[in-house]
CSV table of C-alpha atoms in Angstrom, one decimal:
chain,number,residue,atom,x,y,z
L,1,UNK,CA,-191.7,74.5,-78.2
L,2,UNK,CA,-189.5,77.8,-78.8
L,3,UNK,CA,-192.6,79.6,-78.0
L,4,UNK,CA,-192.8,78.4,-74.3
L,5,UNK,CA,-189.0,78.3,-74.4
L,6,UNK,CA,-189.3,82.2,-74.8
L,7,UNK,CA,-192.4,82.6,-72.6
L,8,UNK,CA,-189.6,80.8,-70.0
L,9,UNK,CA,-187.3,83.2,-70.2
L,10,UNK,CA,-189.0,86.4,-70.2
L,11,UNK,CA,-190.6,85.1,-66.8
L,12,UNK,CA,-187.3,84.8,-65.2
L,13,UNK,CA,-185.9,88.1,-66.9
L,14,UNK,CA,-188.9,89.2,-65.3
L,15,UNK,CA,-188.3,87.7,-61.5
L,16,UNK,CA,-184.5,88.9,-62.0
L,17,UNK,CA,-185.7,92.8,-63.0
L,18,UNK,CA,-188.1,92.2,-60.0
L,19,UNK,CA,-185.3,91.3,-57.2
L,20,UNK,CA,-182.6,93.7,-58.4
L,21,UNK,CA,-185.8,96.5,-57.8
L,22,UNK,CA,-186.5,94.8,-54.6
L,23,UNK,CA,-182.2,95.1,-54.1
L,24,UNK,CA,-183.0,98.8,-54.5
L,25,UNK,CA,-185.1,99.6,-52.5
L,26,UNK,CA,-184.0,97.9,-49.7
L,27,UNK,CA,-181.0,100.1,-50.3
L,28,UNK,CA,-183.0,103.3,-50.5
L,29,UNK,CA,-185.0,102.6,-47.4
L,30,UNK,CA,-181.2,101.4,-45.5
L,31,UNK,CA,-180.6,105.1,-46.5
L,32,UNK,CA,-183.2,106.5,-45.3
L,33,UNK,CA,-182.9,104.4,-41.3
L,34,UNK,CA,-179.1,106.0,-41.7
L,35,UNK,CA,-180.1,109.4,-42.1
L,36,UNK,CA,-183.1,109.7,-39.7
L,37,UNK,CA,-181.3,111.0,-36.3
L,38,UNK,CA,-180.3,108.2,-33.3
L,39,UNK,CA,-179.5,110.6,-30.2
L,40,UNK,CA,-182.0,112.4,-28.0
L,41,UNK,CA,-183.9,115.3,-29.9
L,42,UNK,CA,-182.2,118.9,-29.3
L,43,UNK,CA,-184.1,120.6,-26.2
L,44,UNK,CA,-186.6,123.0,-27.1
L,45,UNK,CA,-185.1,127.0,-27.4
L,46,UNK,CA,-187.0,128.8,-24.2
L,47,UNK,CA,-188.1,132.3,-25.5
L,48,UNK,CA,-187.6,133.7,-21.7
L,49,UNK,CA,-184.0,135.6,-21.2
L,50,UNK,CA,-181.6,133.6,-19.3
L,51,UNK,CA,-181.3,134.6,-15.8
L,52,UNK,CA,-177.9,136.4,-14.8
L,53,UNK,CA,-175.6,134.3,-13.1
L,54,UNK,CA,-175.2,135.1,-9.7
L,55,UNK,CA,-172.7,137.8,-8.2
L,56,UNK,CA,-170.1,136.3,-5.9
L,57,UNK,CA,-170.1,137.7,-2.7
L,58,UNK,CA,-166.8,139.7,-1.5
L,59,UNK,CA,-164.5,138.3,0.5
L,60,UNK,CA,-164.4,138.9,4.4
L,61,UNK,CA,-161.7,140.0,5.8
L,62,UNK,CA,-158.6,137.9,6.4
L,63,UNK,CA,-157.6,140.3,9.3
L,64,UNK,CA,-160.1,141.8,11.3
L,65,UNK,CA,-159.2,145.5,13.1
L,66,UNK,CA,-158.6,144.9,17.0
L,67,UNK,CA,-158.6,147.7,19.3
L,68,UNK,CA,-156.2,148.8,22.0
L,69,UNK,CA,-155.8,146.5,24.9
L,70,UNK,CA,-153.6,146.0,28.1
L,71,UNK,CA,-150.8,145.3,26.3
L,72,UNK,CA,-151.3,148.2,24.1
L,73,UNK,CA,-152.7,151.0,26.1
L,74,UNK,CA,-149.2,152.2,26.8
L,75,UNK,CA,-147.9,155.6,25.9
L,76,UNK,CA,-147.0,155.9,22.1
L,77,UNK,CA,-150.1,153.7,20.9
L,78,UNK,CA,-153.2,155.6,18.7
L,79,UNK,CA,-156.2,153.3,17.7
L,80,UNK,CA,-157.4,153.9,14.3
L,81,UNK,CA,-159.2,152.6,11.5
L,82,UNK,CA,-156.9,149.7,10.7
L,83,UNK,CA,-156.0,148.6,14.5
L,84,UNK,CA,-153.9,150.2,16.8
L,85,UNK,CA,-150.7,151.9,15.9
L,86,UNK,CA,-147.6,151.9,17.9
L,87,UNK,CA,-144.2,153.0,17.5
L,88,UNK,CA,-142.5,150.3,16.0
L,89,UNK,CA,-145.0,150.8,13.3
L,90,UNK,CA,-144.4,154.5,12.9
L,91,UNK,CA,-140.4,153.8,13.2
L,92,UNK,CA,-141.1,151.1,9.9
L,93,UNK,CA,-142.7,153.9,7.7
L,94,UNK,CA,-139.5,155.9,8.6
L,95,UNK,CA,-137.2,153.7,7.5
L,96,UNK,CA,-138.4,152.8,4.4
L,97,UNK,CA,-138.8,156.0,3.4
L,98,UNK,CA,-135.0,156.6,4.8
L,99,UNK,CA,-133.5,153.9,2.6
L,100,UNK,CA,-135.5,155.1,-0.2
L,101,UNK,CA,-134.1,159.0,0.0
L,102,UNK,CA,-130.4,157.5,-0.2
L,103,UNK,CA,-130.4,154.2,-2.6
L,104,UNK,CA,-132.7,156.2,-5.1
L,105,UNK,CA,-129.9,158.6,-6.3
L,106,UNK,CA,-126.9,155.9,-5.5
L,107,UNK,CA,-128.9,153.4,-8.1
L,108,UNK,CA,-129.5,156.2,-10.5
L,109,UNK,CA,-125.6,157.2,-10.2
L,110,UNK,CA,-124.5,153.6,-10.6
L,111,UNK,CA,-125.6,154.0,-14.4
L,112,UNK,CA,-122.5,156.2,-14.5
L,113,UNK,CA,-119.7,155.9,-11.4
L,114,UNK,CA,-119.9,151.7,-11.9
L,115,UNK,CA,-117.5,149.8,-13.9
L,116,UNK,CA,-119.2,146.2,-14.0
L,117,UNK,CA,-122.4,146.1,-15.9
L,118,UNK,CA,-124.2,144.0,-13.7
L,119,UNK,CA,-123.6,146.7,-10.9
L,120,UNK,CA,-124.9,149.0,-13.0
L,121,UNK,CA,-128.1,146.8,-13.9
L,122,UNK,CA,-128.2,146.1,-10.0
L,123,UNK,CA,-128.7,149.7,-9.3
L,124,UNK,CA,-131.3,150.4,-11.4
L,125,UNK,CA,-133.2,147.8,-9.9
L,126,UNK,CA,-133.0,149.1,-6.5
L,127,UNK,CA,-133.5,152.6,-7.6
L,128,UNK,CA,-136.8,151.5,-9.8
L,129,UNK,CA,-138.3,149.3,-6.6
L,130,UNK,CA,-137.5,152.4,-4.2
L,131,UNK,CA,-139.5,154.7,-6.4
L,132,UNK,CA,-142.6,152.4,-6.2
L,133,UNK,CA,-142.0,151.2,-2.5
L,134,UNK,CA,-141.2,155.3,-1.8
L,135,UNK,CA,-145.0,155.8,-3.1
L,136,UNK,CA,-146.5,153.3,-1.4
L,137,UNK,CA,-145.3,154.4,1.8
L,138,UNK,CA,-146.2,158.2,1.4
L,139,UNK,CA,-149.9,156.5,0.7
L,140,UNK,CA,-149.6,154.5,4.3
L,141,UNK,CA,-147.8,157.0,6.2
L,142,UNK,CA,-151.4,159.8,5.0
L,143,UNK,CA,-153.9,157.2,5.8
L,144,UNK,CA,-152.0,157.1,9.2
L,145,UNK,CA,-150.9,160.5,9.9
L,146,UNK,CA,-147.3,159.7,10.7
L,147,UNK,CA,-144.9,162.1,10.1
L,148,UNK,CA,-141.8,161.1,7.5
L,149,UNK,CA,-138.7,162.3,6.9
L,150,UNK,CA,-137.0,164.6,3.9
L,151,UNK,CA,-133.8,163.6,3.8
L,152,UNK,CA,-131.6,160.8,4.7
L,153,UNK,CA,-130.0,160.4,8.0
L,154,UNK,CA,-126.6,161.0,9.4
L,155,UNK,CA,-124.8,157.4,8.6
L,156,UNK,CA,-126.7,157.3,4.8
L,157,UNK,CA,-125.3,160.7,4.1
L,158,UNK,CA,-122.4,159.8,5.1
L,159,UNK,CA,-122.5,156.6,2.6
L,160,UNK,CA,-123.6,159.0,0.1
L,161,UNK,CA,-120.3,160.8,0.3
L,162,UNK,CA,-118.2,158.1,0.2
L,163,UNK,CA,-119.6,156.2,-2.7
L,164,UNK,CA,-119.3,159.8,-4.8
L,165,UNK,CA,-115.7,159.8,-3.8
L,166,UNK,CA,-115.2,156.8,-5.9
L,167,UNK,CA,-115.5,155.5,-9.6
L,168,UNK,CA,-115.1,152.3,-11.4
L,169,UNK,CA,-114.1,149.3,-9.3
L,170,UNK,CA,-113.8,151.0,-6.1
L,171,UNK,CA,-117.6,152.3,-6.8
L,172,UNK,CA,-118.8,148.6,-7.9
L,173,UNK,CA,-117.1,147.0,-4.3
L,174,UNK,CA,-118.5,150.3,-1.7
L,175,UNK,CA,-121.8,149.9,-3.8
L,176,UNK,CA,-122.0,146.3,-2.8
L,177,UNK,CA,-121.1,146.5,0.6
L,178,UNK,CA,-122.8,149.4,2.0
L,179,UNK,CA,-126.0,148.6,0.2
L,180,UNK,CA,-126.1,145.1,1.7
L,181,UNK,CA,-125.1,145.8,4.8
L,182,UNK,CA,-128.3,148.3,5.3
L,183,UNK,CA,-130.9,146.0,3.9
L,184,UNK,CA,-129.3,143.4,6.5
L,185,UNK,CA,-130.0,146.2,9.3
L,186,UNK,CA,-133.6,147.1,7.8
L,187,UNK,CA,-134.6,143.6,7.4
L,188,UNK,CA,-134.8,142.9,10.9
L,189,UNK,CA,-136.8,145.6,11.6
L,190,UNK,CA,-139.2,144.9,8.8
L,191,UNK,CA,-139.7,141.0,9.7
L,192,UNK,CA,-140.3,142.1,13.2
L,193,UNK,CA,-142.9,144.2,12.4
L,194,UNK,CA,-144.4,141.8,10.2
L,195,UNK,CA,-144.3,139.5,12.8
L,196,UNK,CA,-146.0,140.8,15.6
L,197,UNK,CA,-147.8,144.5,14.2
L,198,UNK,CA,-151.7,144.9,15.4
L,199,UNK,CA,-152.5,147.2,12.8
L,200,UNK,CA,-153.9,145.6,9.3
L,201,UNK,CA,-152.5,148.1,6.7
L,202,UNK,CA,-149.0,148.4,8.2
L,203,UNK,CA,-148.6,144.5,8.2
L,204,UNK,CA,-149.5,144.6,3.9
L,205,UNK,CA,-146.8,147.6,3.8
L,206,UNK,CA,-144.2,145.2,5.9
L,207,UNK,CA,-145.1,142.6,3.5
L,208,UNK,CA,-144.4,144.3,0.3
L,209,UNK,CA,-141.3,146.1,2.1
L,210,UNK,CA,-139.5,142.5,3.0
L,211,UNK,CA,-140.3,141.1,0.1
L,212,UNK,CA,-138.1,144.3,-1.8
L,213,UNK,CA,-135.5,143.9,0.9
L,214,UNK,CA,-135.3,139.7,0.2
L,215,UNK,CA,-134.8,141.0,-3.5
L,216,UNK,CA,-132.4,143.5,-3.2
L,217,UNK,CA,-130.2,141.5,-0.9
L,218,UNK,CA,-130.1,138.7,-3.5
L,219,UNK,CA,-129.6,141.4,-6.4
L,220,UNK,CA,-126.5,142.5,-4.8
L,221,UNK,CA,-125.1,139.3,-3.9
L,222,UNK,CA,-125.7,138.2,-7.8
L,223,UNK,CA,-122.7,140.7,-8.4
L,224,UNK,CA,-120.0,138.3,-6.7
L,225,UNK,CA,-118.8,141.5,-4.2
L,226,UNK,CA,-120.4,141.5,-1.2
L,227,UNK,CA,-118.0,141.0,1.6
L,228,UNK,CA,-119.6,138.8,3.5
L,229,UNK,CA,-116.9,138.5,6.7
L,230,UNK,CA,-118.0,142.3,7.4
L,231,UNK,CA,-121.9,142.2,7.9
L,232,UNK,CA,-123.0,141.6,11.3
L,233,UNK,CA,-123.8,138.1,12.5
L,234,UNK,CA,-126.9,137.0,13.9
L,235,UNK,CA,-127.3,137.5,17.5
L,236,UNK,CA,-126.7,134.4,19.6
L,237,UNK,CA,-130.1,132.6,20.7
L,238,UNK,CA,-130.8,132.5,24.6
L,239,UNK,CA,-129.2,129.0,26.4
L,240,UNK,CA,-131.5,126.1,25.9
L,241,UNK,CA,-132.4,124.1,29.0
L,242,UNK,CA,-130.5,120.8,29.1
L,243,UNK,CA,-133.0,117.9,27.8
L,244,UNK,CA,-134.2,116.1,30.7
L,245,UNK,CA,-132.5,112.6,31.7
L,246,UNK,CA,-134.0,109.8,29.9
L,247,UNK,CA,-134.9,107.0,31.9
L,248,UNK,CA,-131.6,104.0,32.0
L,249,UNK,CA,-132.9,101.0,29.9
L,250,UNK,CA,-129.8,99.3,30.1
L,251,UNK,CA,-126.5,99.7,28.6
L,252,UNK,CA,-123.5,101.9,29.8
L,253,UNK,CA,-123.3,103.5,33.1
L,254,UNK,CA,-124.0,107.4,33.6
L,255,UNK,CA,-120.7,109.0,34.0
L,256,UNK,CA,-120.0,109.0,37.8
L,257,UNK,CA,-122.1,105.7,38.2
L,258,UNK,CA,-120.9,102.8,40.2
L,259,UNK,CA,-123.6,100.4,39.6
L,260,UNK,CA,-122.6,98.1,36.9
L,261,UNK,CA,-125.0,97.8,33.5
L,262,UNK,CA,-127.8,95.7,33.9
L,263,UNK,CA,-127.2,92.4,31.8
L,264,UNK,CA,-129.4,92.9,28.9
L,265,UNK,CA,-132.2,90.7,28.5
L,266,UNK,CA,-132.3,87.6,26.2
L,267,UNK,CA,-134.7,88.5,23.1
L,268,UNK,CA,-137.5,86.4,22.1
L,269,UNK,CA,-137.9,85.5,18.5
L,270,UNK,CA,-140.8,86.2,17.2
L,271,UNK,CA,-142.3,83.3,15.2
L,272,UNK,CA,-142.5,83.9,11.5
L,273,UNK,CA,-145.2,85.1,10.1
L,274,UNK,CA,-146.0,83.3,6.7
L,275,UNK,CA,-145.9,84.4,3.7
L,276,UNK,CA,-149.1,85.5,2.0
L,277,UNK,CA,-149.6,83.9,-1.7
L,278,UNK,CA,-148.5,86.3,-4.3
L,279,UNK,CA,-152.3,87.7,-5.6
L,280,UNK,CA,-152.0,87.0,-9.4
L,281,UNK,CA,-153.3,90.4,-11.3
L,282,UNK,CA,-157.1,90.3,-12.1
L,283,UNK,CA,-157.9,91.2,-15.8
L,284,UNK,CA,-161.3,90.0,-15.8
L,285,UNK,CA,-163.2,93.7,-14.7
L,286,UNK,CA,-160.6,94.9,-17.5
L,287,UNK,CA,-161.3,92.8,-20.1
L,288,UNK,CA,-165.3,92.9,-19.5
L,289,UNK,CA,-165.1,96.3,-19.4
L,290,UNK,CA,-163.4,96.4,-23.0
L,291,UNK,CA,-166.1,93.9,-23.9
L,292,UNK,CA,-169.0,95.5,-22.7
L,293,UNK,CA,-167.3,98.8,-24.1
L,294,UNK,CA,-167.5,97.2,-27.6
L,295,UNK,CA,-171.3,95.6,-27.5
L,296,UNK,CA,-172.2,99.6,-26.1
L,297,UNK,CA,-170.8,101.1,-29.2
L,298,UNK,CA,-171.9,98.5,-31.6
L,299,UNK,CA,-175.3,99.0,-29.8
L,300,UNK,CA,-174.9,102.9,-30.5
L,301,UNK,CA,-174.1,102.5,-33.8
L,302,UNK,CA,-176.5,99.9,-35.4
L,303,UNK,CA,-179.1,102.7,-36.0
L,304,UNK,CA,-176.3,104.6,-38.6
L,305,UNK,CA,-173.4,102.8,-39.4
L,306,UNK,CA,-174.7,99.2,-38.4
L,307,UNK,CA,-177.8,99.9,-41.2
L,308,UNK,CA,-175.9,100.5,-43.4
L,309,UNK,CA,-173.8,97.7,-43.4
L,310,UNK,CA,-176.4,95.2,-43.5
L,311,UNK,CA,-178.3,96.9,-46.1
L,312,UNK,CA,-175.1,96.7,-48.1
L,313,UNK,CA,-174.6,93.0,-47.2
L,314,UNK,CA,-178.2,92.3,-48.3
L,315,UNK,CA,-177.6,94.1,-51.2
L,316,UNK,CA,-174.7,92.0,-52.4
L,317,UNK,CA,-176.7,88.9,-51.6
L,318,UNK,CA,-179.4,90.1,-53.9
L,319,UNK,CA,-177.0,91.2,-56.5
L,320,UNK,CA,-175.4,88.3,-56.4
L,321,UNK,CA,-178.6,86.1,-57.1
L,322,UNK,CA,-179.4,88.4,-60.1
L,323,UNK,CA,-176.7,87.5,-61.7
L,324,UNK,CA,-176.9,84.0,-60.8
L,325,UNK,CA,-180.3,83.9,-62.7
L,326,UNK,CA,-179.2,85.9,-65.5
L,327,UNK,CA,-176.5,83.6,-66.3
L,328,UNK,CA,-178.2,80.2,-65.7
L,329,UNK,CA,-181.4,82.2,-68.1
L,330,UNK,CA,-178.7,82.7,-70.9
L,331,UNK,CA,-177.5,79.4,-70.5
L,332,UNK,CA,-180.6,77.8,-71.5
């Protein structure tokens, strides 16, 4: 009897050996289904050189070169490379350069004659954008073969004078207002050429020149001194033509009228529309969407993560039973 109560036992030491072995190998080969790859294989490495990306073609361009015309044919007008040239263009390069020969050494004096500091950061700004704009329009002026001038002009040399008469405050207010009072009077002759100029490289040389003049205006306004009841107002605009009668609907008389307003009509009410039923907010695309959102990644995952899992799980169920026969083995 204890002989078959030992054969017994071995047997189901036995069966619990074999199931925790089974246990493990199901775990090694849940491993293995983890590790093998689940995305698309890499694509193959070409041995061929990749082929240069294609060059991007240049630009065509934005303004093409028109030649003279009726309009101008006139006396004063060259045709060149760019477009025609006509005097308004030529009497732009001039003064530029002009304003550059004068506000150059005032900006570069400011450093010293000005009291305020920002007068004296205002005019080295000027003078700094007057050296660069003074280059660009030597460059224009040779492409062009107009003729510029040396020195400044009667009424800037006469500025000149005066603002070396002066120091401290009195420097800081003439600095202020005869500065912005001349980019007032060369701004208008800049935007007009900008406006209405047929020749391609004189239109980018008004470009950069008003936006210099914009700046310089606004630099010298930024000191607080400008006298503005002194500059020049704009001139008036030509009379508008009186806005044609409308036709009478109704309502007062035209002054000088002696026909009586015609009673106004009654109005008809117009019937009401009803209401249309508030919609009530649809969450079912939403909500299927986060569902299908979740059964796609789960989906994804149960080759790696979801493997593993239910190895695991079958794992502890096998564990479990092990110990389950163990104990009811040692109970006997």
């Amino acid at each position: 009897m204890a002989t078959e109560t030992s054969v017994r036992t071995r047997l189901l030491r036995g069966s619990a050996l074999a199931v925790a072995a089974t246990a493990v190998a199901f775990a090694a080969a849940g491993a293995a289904l983890a590790d093998e790859p689940t995305g698309a294989p890499p694509p193959p490495v070409s041995s061929k050189p990749a082929a240069p990306p294609p060059q991007a073609k240049a630009p065509a361009p934005t303004s093409p070169v028109t030649q003279l015309d009726e309009e101008t044919a006139g006396s004063g007008w060259t045709q060149t490379e760019c477009g025609p040239l006509g005097p308004a263009d030529r009497d732009l390069l001039v003064k530029v350069r002009q304003a550059g020969l004068w506000e150059m050494p005032m900006g570069d004096e400011a450093q010293v004659r000005a009291a305020a500091p920002r007068v004296k950061e205002v005019g080295r700004l000027i003078m700094k954008d007057h050296e660069v704009l003074d280059t660009r329009v030597k460059k224009v002026a040779g492409q062009l073969a107009v003729e510029l001038p040396a020195e400044p002009n009667a009424d800037q040399q006469g500025w000149m004078a005066e603002l070396r008469g002066a120091t401290g405050p009195a420097f800081d207010q003439l600095f202020a207002d005869r500065l912005r009072a001349a980019h007032g009077k060369v701004f208008t002759v800049v935007a007009a050429v900008r406006s209405g100029t047929r020749n391609t490289l004189v239109r980018e040389f008004a470009q950069e020149a008003i936006n210099a003049v914009m700046r310089h205006m606004t630099l010298l306004e930024s000191t607080k001194l400008v006298n503005f009841e002194e500059l020049p107002l704009a001139p008036n605009p030509d009379a508008a033509k009186p806005p044609a009668a409308a036709p009478s609907t109704g309502g007062a008389a035209a002054p000088g009228s002696t026909k009586a307003p015609a009673a106004p009509k009654p109005s008809v009410k117009a019937k009401p529309t009803p209401a249309a039923p508030a919609q009530q907010p649809v969450d079912e695309p939403q909500s299927r969407d986060v569902a299908n959102a979740s059964s796609s990644s789960w989906t994804e995952d149960a080759g790696g993560g979801g493997m593993i899992l239910l190895v695991l799980l079958l794992c502890t169920g096998l564990a479990a039973a092990t110990i389950g026969v163990v104990r009811f083995v040692q109970s006997r």
